[in-house]
Each structure stands twice: as structure tokens, then as C-alpha cells.
PDB file of C-alpha atoms and ligand atoms in Angstrom:
ATOM      1  CA  MET X 440     122.722 101.452 109.062  1.00 98.00           C
ATOM      2  CA  LYS X 441     122.595 104.215 111.628  1.00 98.00           C
ATOM      3  CA  VAL X 442     121.512 102.967 115.078  1.00 98.00           C
ATOM      4  CA  ILE X 443     119.927 105.640 117.281  1.00 98.00           C
ATOM      5  CA  GLU X 444     118.584 105.442 120.823  1.00 97.00           C
ATOM      6  CA  SER X 445     117.478 108.991 121.599  1.00 96.00           C
ATOM      7  CA  LYS X 446     114.616 111.016 120.147  1.00 96.00           C
ATOM      8  CA  ASN X 447     116.754 114.169 119.935  1.00 96.00           C
ATOM      9  CA  GLU X 448     119.482 112.465 117.957  1.00 98.00           C
ATOM     10  CA  LEU X 449     116.874 110.885 115.698  1.00 98.00           C
ATOM     11  CA  LYS X 450     115.247 114.244 115.008  1.00 98.00           C
ATOM     12  CA  GLU X 451     118.571 115.889 114.231  1.00 98.00           C
ATOM     13  CA  TYR X 452     119.602 113.055 111.910  1.00 98.00           C
ATOM     14  CA  LEU X 453     116.282 112.911 110.044  1.00 98.00           C
ATOM     15  CA  ASP X 454     115.865 116.705 109.829  1.00 98.00           C
ATOM     16  CA  ALA X 455     119.116 116.883 107.871  1.00 98.00           C
ATOM     17  CA  LEU X 456     117.877 114.202 105.453  1.00 98.00           C
ATOM     18  CA  ARG X 457     114.487 115.922 105.101  1.00 98.00           C
ATOM     19  CA  ALA X 458     116.213 119.242 104.384  1.00 98.00           C
ATOM     20  CA  ASP X 459     117.824 117.549 101.374  1.00 98.00           C
ATOM     21  CA  GLY X 460     114.363 116.631 100.070  1.00 97.00           C
ATOM     22  CA  ASN X 461     114.314 112.966 101.128  1.00 98.00           C
ATOM     23  CA  THR X 462     111.026 111.320 102.038  1.00 98.00           C
ATOM     24  CA  ILE X 463     110.913 109.052 105.069  1.00 98.00           C
ATOM     25  CA  GLY X 464     109.168 105.697 105.416  1.00 99.00           C
ATOM     26  CA  PHE X 465     108.675 104.236 108.880  1.00 99.00           C
ATOM     27  CA  VAL X 466     108.231 100.622 109.996  1.00 98.00           C
ATOM     28  CA  PRO X 467     107.440 100.253 113.716  1.00 98.00           C
ATOM     29  CA  THR X 468     108.103  96.778 115.165  1.00 98.00           C
ATOM     30  CA  MET X 469     108.617  94.937 118.411  1.00 96.00           C
ATOM     31  CA  GLY X 470     111.655  93.100 117.055  1.00 96.00           C
ATOM     32  CA  ALA X 471     112.248  89.335 116.733  1.00 95.00           C
ATOM     33  CA  LEU X 472     112.196  90.199 113.071  1.00 97.00           C
ATOM     34  CA  HIS X 473     111.222  87.813 110.288  1.00 97.00           C
ATOM     35  CA  GLU X 474     110.503  87.969 106.559  1.00 97.00           C
ATOM     36  CA  GLY X 475     107.121  89.598 107.242  1.00 98.00           C
ATOM     37  CA  HIS X 476     108.790  92.619 108.837  1.00 98.00           C
ATOM     38  CA  ILE X 477     111.360  92.739 106.053  1.00 98.00           C
ATOM     39  CA  SER X 478     108.556  92.867 103.454  1.00 98.00           C
ATOM     40  CA  LEU X 479     107.394  96.111 105.115  1.00 98.00           C
ATOM     41  CA  ILE X 480     110.952  97.465 104.956  1.00 98.00           C
ATOM     42  CA  ARG X 481     111.111  96.603 101.235  1.00 98.00           C
ATOM     43  CA  GLN X 482     107.803  98.306 100.512  1.00 98.00           C
ATOM     44  CA  SER X 483     109.034 101.415 102.312  1.00 98.00           C
ATOM     45  CA  GLN X 484     112.290 101.371 100.348  1.00 98.00           C
ATOM     46  CA  GLN X 485     110.347 101.281  97.083  1.00 98.00           C
ATOM     47  CA  GLU X 486     108.398 104.398  98.035  1.00 98.00           C
ATOM     48  CA  ASN X 487     110.852 106.508 100.057  1.00 98.00           C
ATOM     49  CA  GLU X 488     114.474 107.603  99.968  1.00 98.00           C
ATOM     50  CA  VAL X 489     114.990 106.815 103.660  1.00 98.00           C
ATOM     51  CA  THR X 490     113.591 103.921 105.702  1.00 99.00           C
ATOM     52  CA  VAL X 491     113.464 103.980 109.492  1.00 99.00           C
ATOM     53  CA  CYS X 492     112.648 100.845 111.494  1.00 98.00           C
ATOM     54  CA  SER X 493     111.959 100.998 115.223  1.00 98.00           C
ATOM     55  CA  ILE X 494     112.264  98.142 117.672  1.00 98.00           C
ATOM     56  CA  PHE X 495     110.440  98.687 120.926  1.00 96.00           C
ATOM     57  CA  VAL X 496     108.693  95.996 122.955  1.00 94.00           C
ATOM     58  CA  ASN X 497     105.988  98.287 124.246  1.00 92.00           C
ATOM     59  CA  PRO X 498     104.986  97.291 127.796  1.00 91.00           C
ATOM     60  CA  THR X 499     101.694  99.195 127.753  1.00 89.00           C
ATOM     61  CA  GLN X 500     100.144  97.111 124.979  1.00 90.00           C
ATOM     62  CA  PHE X 501     100.582  93.788 126.785  1.00 91.00           C
ATOM     63  CA  ASN X 502      97.532  92.969 128.842  1.00 87.00           C
ATOM     64  CA  ASP X 503      99.283  89.778 129.997  1.00 89.00           C
ATOM     65  CA  VAL X 504     102.545  90.156 131.987  1.00 90.00           C
ATOM     66  CA  GLU X 505     103.691  86.638 131.068  1.00 89.00           C
ATOM     67  CA  ASP X 506     103.261  87.395 127.351  1.00 89.00           C
ATOM     68  CA  PHE X 507     105.425  90.506 127.786  1.00 91.00           C
ATOM     69  CA  LYS X 508     108.122  88.551 129.660  1.00 90.00           C
ATOM     70  CA  LYS X 509     108.133  85.726 127.134  1.00 89.00           C
ATOM     71  CA  TYR X 510     108.016  87.970 124.072  1.00 90.00           C
ATOM     72  CA  PRO X 511     111.059  86.922 121.957  1.00 89.00           C
ATOM     73  CA  ARG X 512     113.907  89.466 121.939  1.00 92.00           C
ATOM     74  CA  ASN X 513     117.052  89.234 119.853  1.00 93.00           C
ATOM     75  CA  ILE X 514     118.497  92.627 119.044  1.00 95.00           C
ATOM     76  CA  HIS X 515     121.770  91.299 117.567  1.00 96.00           C
ATOM     77  CA  VAL X 516     120.079  89.078 114.998  1.00 97.00           C
ATOM     78  CA  ASP X 517     117.560  91.872 114.277  1.00 98.00           C
ATOM     79  CA  THR X 518     120.354  94.388 113.664  1.00 98.00           C
ATOM     80  CA  GLU X 519     122.017  91.971 111.231  1.00 98.00           C
ATOM     81  CA  LEU X 520     118.745  91.331 109.385  1.00 98.00           C
ATOM     82  CA  LEU X 521     118.070  95.055 109.021  1.00 98.00           C
ATOM     83  CA  THR X 522     121.646  95.730 107.906  1.00 98.00           C
ATOM     84  CA  ASP X 523     121.335  92.993 105.261  1.00 98.00           C
ATOM     85  CA  ALA X 524     118.010  94.495 104.151  1.00 98.00           C
ATOM     86  CA  LYS X 525     119.781  97.877 103.773  1.00 98.00           C
ATOM     87  CA  CYS X 526     117.485  99.644 106.219  1.00 98.00           C
ATOM     88  CA  ASP X 527     118.844 103.174 106.759  1.00 98.00           C
ATOM     89  CA  VAL X 528     118.021 103.863 110.394  1.00 98.00           C
ATOM     90  CA  LEU X 529     117.248 101.634 113.377  1.00 98.00           C
ATOM     91  CA  PHE X 530     115.615 103.447 116.281  1.00 98.00           C
ATOM     92  CA  ILE X 531     115.815 101.487 119.559  1.00 97.00           C
ATOM     93  CA  PRO X 532     114.634 103.695 122.414  1.00 96.00           C
ATOM     94  CA  GLU X 533     114.522 102.675 126.072  1.00 92.00           C
ATOM     95  CA  VAL X 534     111.165 102.743 127.884  1.00 90.00           C
ATOM     96  CA  GLU X 535     112.064 106.014 129.685  1.00 90.00           C
ATOM     97  CA  GLU X 536     112.902 107.656 126.360  1.00 90.00           C
ATOM     98  CA  MET X 537     109.486 106.821 124.904  1.00 89.00           C
ATOM     99  CA  TYR X 538     107.401 107.524 127.989  1.00 86.00           C
ATOM    100  CA  GLY X 539     109.432 110.418 129.505  1.00 79.00           C
ATOM    101  CA  GLU X 540     106.913 113.101 128.635  1.00 73.00           C
ATOM    102  CA  THR X 541     103.490 111.982 127.559  1.00 69.00           C
ATOM    103  CA  ILE X 542     100.832 113.908 125.742  1.00 76.00           C
ATOM    104  CA  LYS X 543      97.322 112.615 126.340  1.00 85.00           C
ATOM    105  CA  ILE X 544      95.496 112.021 123.088  1.00 92.00           C
ATOM    106  CA  SER X 545      91.922 110.955 122.557  1.00 92.00           C
ATOM    107  CA  PRO X 546      91.364 110.085 118.922  1.00 96.00           C
ATOM    108  CA  ASP X 547      87.901 108.989 117.865  1.00 97.00           C
ATOM    109  CA  LEU X 548      88.375 105.317 117.036  1.00 97.00           C
ATOM    110  CA  GLU X 549      84.640 104.826 116.414  1.00 97.00           C
ATOM    111  CA  GLY X 550      84.588 101.879 118.826  1.00 97.00           C
ATOM    112  CA  LEU X 551      86.982  99.791 116.705  1.00 98.00           C
ATOM    113  CA  ASP X 552      89.276  99.335 119.709  1.00 97.00           C
ATOM    114  CA  GLN X 553      86.543  97.626 121.727  1.00 96.00           C
ATOM    115  CA  LYS X 554      85.863  94.816 119.267  1.00 97.00           C
ATOM    116  CA  LEU X 555      87.582  91.454 118.594  1.00 98.00           C
ATOM    117  CA  GLU X 556      91.176  91.823 119.903  1.00 98.00           C
ATOM    118  CA  GLY X 557      90.013  94.720 122.080  1.00 97.00           C
ATOM    119  CA  SER X 558      87.500  92.578 123.916  1.00 96.00           C
ATOM    120  CA  PHE X 559      89.932  89.691 124.488  1.00 96.00           C
ATOM    121  CA  ARG X 560      92.914  91.928 125.292  1.00 94.00           C
ATOM    122  CA  PRO X 561      91.506  94.841 127.336  1.00 93.00           C
ATOM    123  CA  GLY X 562      93.654  97.965 127.089  1.00 92.00           C
ATOM    124  CA  HIS X 563      95.758  96.508 124.273  1.00 94.00           C
ATOM    125  CA  PHE X 564      94.798  99.104 121.679  1.00 96.00           C
ATOM    126  CA  ASP X 565      95.170 101.985 124.176  1.00 95.00           C
ATOM    127  CA  GLY X 566      98.813 100.931 124.400  1.00 94.00           C
ATOM    128  CA  VAL X 567      99.168 100.523 120.633  1.00 96.00           C
ATOM    129  CA  VAL X 568      97.635 103.914 119.857  1.00 97.00           C
ATOM    130  CA  GLU X 569      99.751 105.621 122.522  1.00 95.00           C
ATOM    131  CA  ILE X 570     103.069 104.162 121.331  1.00 96.00           C
ATOM    132  CA  VAL X 571     102.390 104.600 117.612  1.00 97.00           C
ATOM    133  CA  HIS X 572     101.479 108.231 118.292  1.00 97.00           C
ATOM    134  CA  HIS X 573     104.726 108.780 120.276  1.00 95.00           C
ATOM    135  CA  LEU X 574     106.751 107.078 117.566  1.00 97.00           C
ATOM    136  CA  LEU X 575     105.109 109.104 114.804  1.00 98.00           C
ATOM    137  CA  GLN X 576     105.957 112.283 116.685  1.00 96.00           C
ATOM    138  CA  ALA X 577     109.557 111.161 117.071  1.00 96.00           C
ATOM    139  CA  VAL X 578     110.066 110.029 113.465  1.00 98.00           C
ATOM    140  CA  GLU X 579     107.685 112.391 111.598  1.00 98.00           C
ATOM    141  CA  PRO X 580     107.637 110.105 108.555  1.00 98.00           C
ATOM    142  CA  ASP X 581     105.875 110.721 105.248  1.00 98.00           C
ATOM    143  CA  ARG X 582     104.526 107.167 105.289  1.00 98.00           C
ATOM    144  CA  ILE X 583     104.031 104.531 107.980  1.00 99.00           C
ATOM    145  CA  TYR X 584     103.978 100.843 106.980  1.00 99.00           C
ATOM    146  CA  MET X 585     101.828  98.346 108.860  1.00 98.00           C
ATOM    147  CA  GLY X 586     100.974  94.721 108.202  1.00 98.00           C
ATOM    148  CA  LEU X 587      97.523  93.475 107.256  1.00 98.00           C
ATOM    149  CA  LYS X 588      98.452  90.488 109.445  1.00 98.00           C
ATOM    150  CA  ASP X 589      97.282  92.712 112.334  1.00 98.00           C
ATOM    151  CA  TYR X 590      94.180  93.783 110.456  1.00 98.00           C
ATOM    152  CA  GLN X 591      92.398  95.520 113.325  1.00 98.00           C
ATOM    153  CA  GLN X 592      95.585  97.280 114.424  1.00 98.00           C
ATOM    154  CA  GLN X 593      96.228  98.892 111.037  1.00 98.00           C
ATOM    155  CA  LEU X 594      92.555  99.904 110.836  1.00 98.00           C
ATOM    156  CA  ILE X 595      92.799 101.590 114.251  1.00 98.00           C
ATOM    157  CA  VAL X 596      96.087 103.332 113.450  1.00 98.00           C
ATOM    158  CA  GLY X 597      94.457 104.638 110.257  1.00 98.00           C
ATOM    159  CA  LYS X 598      91.534 105.997 112.322  1.00 98.00           C
ATOM    160  CA  MET X 599      93.928 107.621 114.789  1.00 98.00           C
ATOM    161  CA  ILE X 600      95.816 109.318 111.947  1.00 98.00           C
ATOM    162  CA  SER X 601      92.658 110.672 110.330  1.00 98.00           C
ATOM    163  CA  SER X 602      91.007 111.610 113.626  1.00 97.00           C
ATOM    164  CA  LEU X 603      94.063 113.619 114.757  1.00 98.00           C
ATOM    165  CA  ASN X 604      94.785 114.926 111.244  1.00 98.00           C
ATOM    166  CA  MET X 605      98.343 113.657 111.410  1.00 98.00           C
ATOM    167  CA  PRO X 606     100.474 114.486 108.330  1.00 98.00           C
ATOM    168  CA  VAL X 607     101.376 110.890 107.464  1.00 98.00           C
ATOM    169  CA  ARG X 608     100.019 108.275 105.078  1.00 98.00           C
ATOM    170  CA  LEU X 609      99.327 104.750 106.249  1.00 98.00           C
ATOM    171  CA  ARG X 610     100.360 101.987 103.879  1.00 98.00           C
ATOM    172  CA  ALA X 611      98.993  98.525 104.668  1.00 98.00           C
ATOM    173  CA  VAL X 612     101.134  95.605 103.479  1.00 98.00           C
ATOM    174  CA  GLU X 613      99.998  92.064 102.559  1.00 97.00           C
ATOM    175  CA  THR X 614     100.583  89.261 105.074  1.00 98.00           C
ATOM    176  CA  ASP X 615     103.759  87.316 104.443  1.00 98.00           C
ATOM    177  CA  ARG X 616     103.297  83.566 104.966  1.00 98.00           C
ATOM    178  CA  GLU X 617     105.360  80.423 105.340  1.00 97.00           C
ATOM    179  CA  ASP X 618     105.058  77.900 102.474  1.00 97.00           C
ATOM    180  CA  SER X 619     102.441  76.077 104.559  1.00 97.00           C
ATOM    181  CA  GLY X 620     100.277  79.212 104.632  1.00 97.00           C
ATOM    182  CA  LEU X 621     100.969  79.949 108.312  1.00 98.00           C
ATOM    183  CA  ALA X 622     101.249  83.722 108.770  1.00 98.00           C
ATOM    184  CA  ARG X 623     104.749  84.666 109.883  1.00 98.00           C
ATOM    185  CA  SER X 624     104.806  85.985 113.432  1.00 97.00           C
ATOM    186  CA  SER X 625     107.458  86.585 116.079  1.00 93.00           C
ATOM    187  CA  ARG X 626     105.385  84.394 118.385  1.00 92.00           C
ATOM    188  CA  ASN X 627     105.769  81.407 115.995  1.00 96.00           C
ATOM    189  CA  SER X 628     109.274  80.945 117.423  1.00 92.00           C
ATOM    190  CA  ARG X 629     107.569  79.674 120.588  1.00 93.00           C
ATOM    191  CA  LEU X 630     105.846  76.857 118.653  1.00 96.00           C
ATOM    192  CA  SER X 631     107.400  73.422 118.080  1.00 96.00           C
ATOM    193  CA  GLN X 632     107.852  72.298 114.460  1.00 96.00           C
ATOM    194  CA  ALA X 633     104.877  69.930 114.865  1.00 96.00           C
ATOM    195  CA  GLN X 634     102.710  72.771 116.199  1.00 97.00           C
ATOM    196  CA  LYS X 635     103.764  74.985 113.296  1.00 97.00           C
ATOM    197  CA  ASN X 636     102.814  72.266 110.812  1.00 97.00           C
ATOM    198  CA  ASP X 637      99.423  71.825 112.478  1.00 97.00           C
ATOM    199  CA  ALA X 638      98.789  75.575 112.747  1.00 98.00           C
ATOM    200  CA  ALA X 639      98.780  75.798 108.942  1.00 98.00           C
ATOM    201  CA  VAL X 640      95.137  74.732 109.348  1.00 98.00           C
ATOM    202  CA  ILE X 641      94.346  78.325 110.397  1.00 98.00           C
ATOM    203  CA  HIS X 642      95.045  79.715 106.950  1.00 98.00           C
ATOM    204  CA  LYS X 643      93.477  76.696 105.259  1.00 98.00           C
ATOM    205  CA  THR X 644      90.289  77.263 107.240  1.00 98.00           C
ATOM    206  CA  LEU X 645      90.211  80.976 106.413  1.00 98.00           C
ATOM    207  CA  PHE X 646      90.678  80.132 102.763  1.00 98.00           C
ATOM    208  CA  LEU X 647      87.864  77.551 102.787  1.00 98.00           C
ATOM    209  CA  ALA X 648      85.595  79.979 104.636  1.00 98.00           C
ATOM    210  CA  ARG X 649      86.189  82.619 101.974  1.00 98.00           C
ATOM    211  CA  GLN X 650      85.422  80.094  99.257  1.00 98.00           C
ATOM    212  CA  ALA X 651      82.230  79.040 101.054  1.00 98.00           C
ATOM    213  CA  LEU X 652      81.130  82.677 101.434  1.00 97.00           C
ATOM    214  CA  GLU X 653      81.598  83.250  97.730  1.00 96.00           C
ATOM    215  CA  GLU X 654      79.596  80.098  97.007  1.00 97.00           C
ATOM    216  CA  GLY X 655      76.701  81.478  99.031  1.00 96.00           C
ATOM    217  CA  ILE X 656      76.868  79.106 102.005  1.00 97.00           C
ATOM    218  CA  ASP X 657      75.285  80.642 105.098  1.00 96.00           C
ATOM    219  CA  ILE X 658      77.523  82.286 107.658  1.00 98.00           C
ATOM    220  CA  GLU X 659      76.429  80.188 110.625  1.00 97.00           C
ATOM    221  CA  THR X 660      77.417  76.982 108.804  1.00 98.00           C
ATOM    222  CA  ILE X 661      80.732  78.456 107.682  1.00 98.00           C
ATOM    223  CA  ILE X 662      81.654  79.466 111.225  1.00 98.00           C
ATOM    224  CA  SER X 663      80.637  76.160 112.780  1.00 98.00           C
ATOM    225  CA  ASP X 664      82.601  74.184 110.144  1.00 98.00           C
ATOM    226  CA  ALA X 665      85.672  76.371 110.695  1.00 98.00           C
ATOM    227  CA  THR X 666      85.418  76.034 114.469  1.00 98.00           C
ATOM    228  CA  GLU X 667      85.174  72.259 114.189  1.00 97.00           C
ATOM    229  CA  GLU X 668      88.223  72.139 111.884  1.00 97.00           C
ATOM    230  CA  ILE X 669      90.413  74.216 114.211  1.00 97.00           C
ATOM    231  CA  GLU X 670      89.225  72.495 117.374  1.00 97.00           C
ATOM    232  CA  LYS X 671      90.378  69.122 116.012  1.00 96.00           C
ATOM    233  CA  PHE X 672      93.759  70.235 117.332  1.00 96.00           C
ATOM    234  CA  GLU X 673      94.740  71.066 120.907  1.00 92.00           C
ATOM    235  CA  THR X 674      93.625  74.630 120.649  1.00 96.00           C
ATOM    236  CA  LYS X 675      91.376  77.162 122.267  1.00 97.00           C
ATOM    237  CA  LEU X 676      89.554  79.224 119.680  1.00 97.00           C
ATOM    238  CA  GLU X 677      88.801  82.753 120.894  1.00 97.00           C
ATOM    239  CA  TYR X 678      86.959  83.917 117.831  1.00 98.00           C
ATOM    240  CA  PHE X 679      86.329  83.151 114.190  1.00 98.00           C
ATOM    241  CA  LYS X 680      84.302  86.031 112.816  1.00 98.00           C
ATOM    242  CA  ILE X 681      83.152  87.367 109.497  1.00 98.00           C
ATOM    243  CA  CYS X 682      82.967  91.141 109.599  1.00 98.00           C
ATOM    244  CA  ASP X 683      82.527  94.328 107.627  1.00 98.00           C
ATOM    245  CA  ALA X 684      86.119  95.231 106.681  1.00 98.00           C
ATOM    246  CA  ASN X 685      85.718  98.890 107.689  1.00 98.00           C
ATOM    247  CA  THR X 686      83.593  98.795 110.830  1.00 98.00           C
ATOM    248  CA  LEU X 687      84.404  95.251 112.060  1.00 98.00           C
ATOM    249  CA  GLU X 688      80.685  94.738 112.691  1.00 98.00           C
ATOM    250  CA  GLU X 689      79.818  91.062 112.317  1.00 97.00           C
ATOM    251  CA  ILE X 690      77.787  90.423 109.196  1.00 97.00           C
ATOM    252  CA  THR X 691      74.869  88.026 108.977  1.00 94.00           C
ATOM    253  CA  ALA X 692      74.770  87.664 105.197  1.00 95.00           C
ATOM    254  CA  TYR X 693      77.513  88.053 102.603  1.00 96.00           C
ATOM    255  CA  ASP X 694      77.218  90.914 100.128  1.00 96.00           C
ATOM    256  CA  PRO X 695      79.952  90.832  97.452  1.00 95.00           C
ATOM    257  CA  LEU X 696      79.723  94.624  97.175  1.00 95.00           C
ATOM    258  CA  ARG X 697      80.533  95.120 100.847  1.00 96.00           C
ATOM    259  CA  PRO X 698      84.228  94.846 101.855  1.00 97.00           C
ATOM    260  CA  THR X 699      84.451  91.820 104.140  1.00 98.00           C
ATOM    261  CA  VAL X 700      87.153  90.263 106.282  1.00 98.00           C
ATOM    262  CA  ILE X 701      87.350  86.951 108.130  1.00 98.00           C
ATOM    263  CA  LEU X 702      89.320  87.143 111.376  1.00 98.00           C
ATOM    264  CA  VAL X 703      90.532  84.473 113.753  1.00 98.00           C
ATOM    265  CA  ALA X 704      92.325  84.320 117.114  1.00 98.00           C
ATOM    266  CA  VAL X 705      93.340  81.000 118.613  1.00 98.00           C
ATOM    267  CA  TRP X 706      95.526  79.723 121.424  1.00 97.00           C
ATOM    268  CA  TRP X 707      97.876  77.112 120.002  1.00 96.00           C
ATOM    269  CA  GLY X 708      99.133  75.534 123.219  1.00 93.00           C
ATOM    270  CA  GLU X 709     100.522  78.524 125.112  1.00 93.00           C
ATOM    271  CA  VAL X 710     100.872  80.787 122.107  1.00 95.00           C
ATOM    272  CA  ARG X 711      98.130  83.093 120.906  1.00 95.00           C
ATOM    273  CA  LEU X 712      97.945  83.376 117.110  1.00 98.00           C
ATOM    274  CA  ILE X 713      95.871  85.727 114.970  1.00 98.00           C
ATOM    275  CA  ASP X 714      95.223  85.721 111.248  1.00 98.00           C
ATOM    276  CA  ASN X 715      92.688  87.035 108.758  1.00 98.00           C
ATOM    277  CA  LEU X 716      91.700  86.956 105.122  1.00 98.00           C
ATOM    278  CA  ILE X 717      90.108  89.759 103.135  1.00 98.00           C
ATOM    279  CA  VAL X 718      87.261  88.582 100.945  1.00 96.00           C
TER     280      VAL X 718
HETATM  281  P1  AMP H 505     105.203  93.356 115.455  1.00 71.69           P
HETATM  282  O1  AMP H 505     106.685  93.347 115.591  1.00 71.69           O
HETATM  283  O2  AMP H 505     104.581  92.016 115.621  1.00 71.69           O
HETATM  284  O3  AMP H 505     104.565  94.442 116.286  1.00 71.69           O
HETATM  285  O4  AMP H 505     104.908  93.745 113.937  1.00 71.69           O
HETATM  286  C1  AMP H 505     105.412  94.927 113.373  1.00 71.69           C
HETATM  287  C2  AMP H 505     104.705  95.172 112.070  1.00 71.69           C
HETATM  288  O5  AMP H 505     104.949  94.069 111.182  1.00 71.69           O
HETATM  289  C3  AMP H 505     103.175  95.255 112.213  1.00 71.69           C
HETATM  290  O6  AMP H 505     102.693  96.295 111.371  1.00 71.69           O
HETATM  291  C4  AMP H 505     102.717  93.907 111.774  1.00 71.69           C
HETATM  292  O7  AMP H 505     101.405  93.896 111.262  1.00 71.69           O
HETATM  293  C5  AMP H 505     103.726  93.584 110.691  1.00 71.69           C
HETATM  294  N1  AMP H 505     103.799  92.137 110.466  1.00 71.69           N
HETATM  295  C6  AMP H 505     103.952  91.169 111.395  1.00 71.69           C
HETATM  296  N2  AMP H 505     103.917  89.947 110.824  1.00 71.69           N
HETATM  297  C7  AMP H 505     103.720  90.158 109.509  1.00 71.69           C
HETATM  298  C8  AMP H 505     103.574  89.293 108.374  1.00 71.69           C
HETATM  299  N3  AMP H 505     103.612  87.964 108.495  1.00 71.69           N
HETATM  300  N4  AMP H 505     103.389  89.850 107.157  1.00 71.69           N
HETATM  301  C9  AMP H 505     103.342  91.219 107.021  1.00 71.69           C
HETATM  302  N5  AMP H 505     103.459  92.077 108.046  1.00 71.69           N
HETATM  303  C10 AMP H 505     103.651  91.563 109.269  1.00 71.69           C
END
């Protein structure tokens, strides 16, 4: 695996591969890699000749300084994991390299960035959109791979791409889960084993909510049952919402013909977890 720190070197290296007719798949991450990230790498490998992974803990998308400081970092283990997964290129820029020269962009996100995560983490999606745009300009991939685990994020990146007419296709990849159903996340490493076992209730609750929706139970009841289930543990639920899967508007009645998603964010002790389930 080729490890590259500068944008110029990356461009030179990838231009040569592109000139030989290779397509490039790109997986942006913040490191502390796990099987979920590797599933994105695998999907990219199936669809492209060359796979580039970036690791960059982007300061501008953290609305909470403590979260940024405590974000798990382990570049040596990550490099080994990516080498084992046969990733072709690892791009690990420094902050100055990514934010040296900045182009102001203003994609039309149709208000998606203000909802759900956006309202609990002000400025978060400004940071996400900014860094993904910089990274896309540096890598110029044919396809970018993002996890459905961060449902709203991949929706917003898709809007940015279409709004700015960027020549890249977004591929959204299924959420990879532990056997218990808990969605894999870098932040899970900050949970104790007991907390991880308990947090499996998040997926269970999403699953039951989906079942209840399909059975025609009213949304208010579904949300209050789910809230009660999650709040049995030492948690602080930020939201449990049932939304239109494209606009993220909350729905008041389930229509099987309308794409729907159930989204949840909850503080498990000191760790904030998010998950979702498409109906
Ligand atoms: P992160 O390092 O948390 O910024 O995640 C990098 C990419 O991996 C994002 O597109 C995430 O949505 C995706 N990702 C994170 N966890 C998972 C998971 N459990 N399953 C699939 N994709 C994931």
C-alpha cells in the first residue's frame, strides 16, 4: 500500500494510474478503523481498479472540543488493517495540507444540514461538506463510498455532489453490525463491554419500530414505546424520529410507497451513538 501525505504527490500518483485507464474508488474516514470501514473498502475494490482510503480527523466537523480530543486515533493499527485489506493508497494529510488554500463553496443542501444531527451538532455538516469537497478535489475519484450508518451525512454529500455537478458517483454501503446488532463505530471503543451489550437495544428498538410501522401502529405510540425502551438504561436520548428518507421531514403517518427511515441519536454514558434503519 502506498502511503501519501501531500496532495501534489497524490495527484501525481493517481494521474499515472488514471492515464492507464484505471478507475478510482475513494473511502474517506477519520481512522480508528473497524470492519464497517473495511466493508466500504471491499465494495470499492469490487467496482474499481484502484482504492484510495483517507484518514483525517477533521477538526472543523467537531462541534465539541472534548469529542475531538477524545476521538480514538491509532494510525499504526489502521495502516496494518488497510494493508491486510489490500487497499492501494492511504492518504493521510496534515491539517495544514487540507486547509492550506480553501475555496468557499455553497451547495444547495435543501435544508438537510439543519435537521436531526444538524440541530444537535451546530456547524457539524458545514465541516463535513467542506472536508469532503476538499478531499474529492484532491483524489478526483470515479466513485466515493459512504456508510448508511451515517444516513444524513451520505444524503448531504449526495446533495453536495449533485448541487455542484461534481463528476463523481456516490455509493452508499449497508451498515456493518456486531453480532448483537450494535452498529460498528469508532466511538464504540470508548464503551465498556457491559455498555456495548446494553447498547444492542438501539438496533433492537429500531427493528421493532419498523415492524410496528409495517403493522400499522400509529407513529406516536411507536416513538413513545421506543423512547421508554432506550431510557430503561442510563442514557440520554436526543432523538428517535421517523422521517421521509429523502427530505428527512418527520412523517405523521406511514405510507409504504414513501421511502422512510427511522433515525436515533443517544448518549450512552459519555459516548454519543447514532443509528438508523430504512423501512
Ligand atoms: P468515520 O471514520 O466514522 O468518519 O466513517 C467513515 C465512513 O465509514 C463513513 O462513510 C461512515 O458512514 C462509514 N461507516 C462507519 N461505520 C460504519 C459501519 N458500521 N458500517 C458501514 N459503514 C460505516
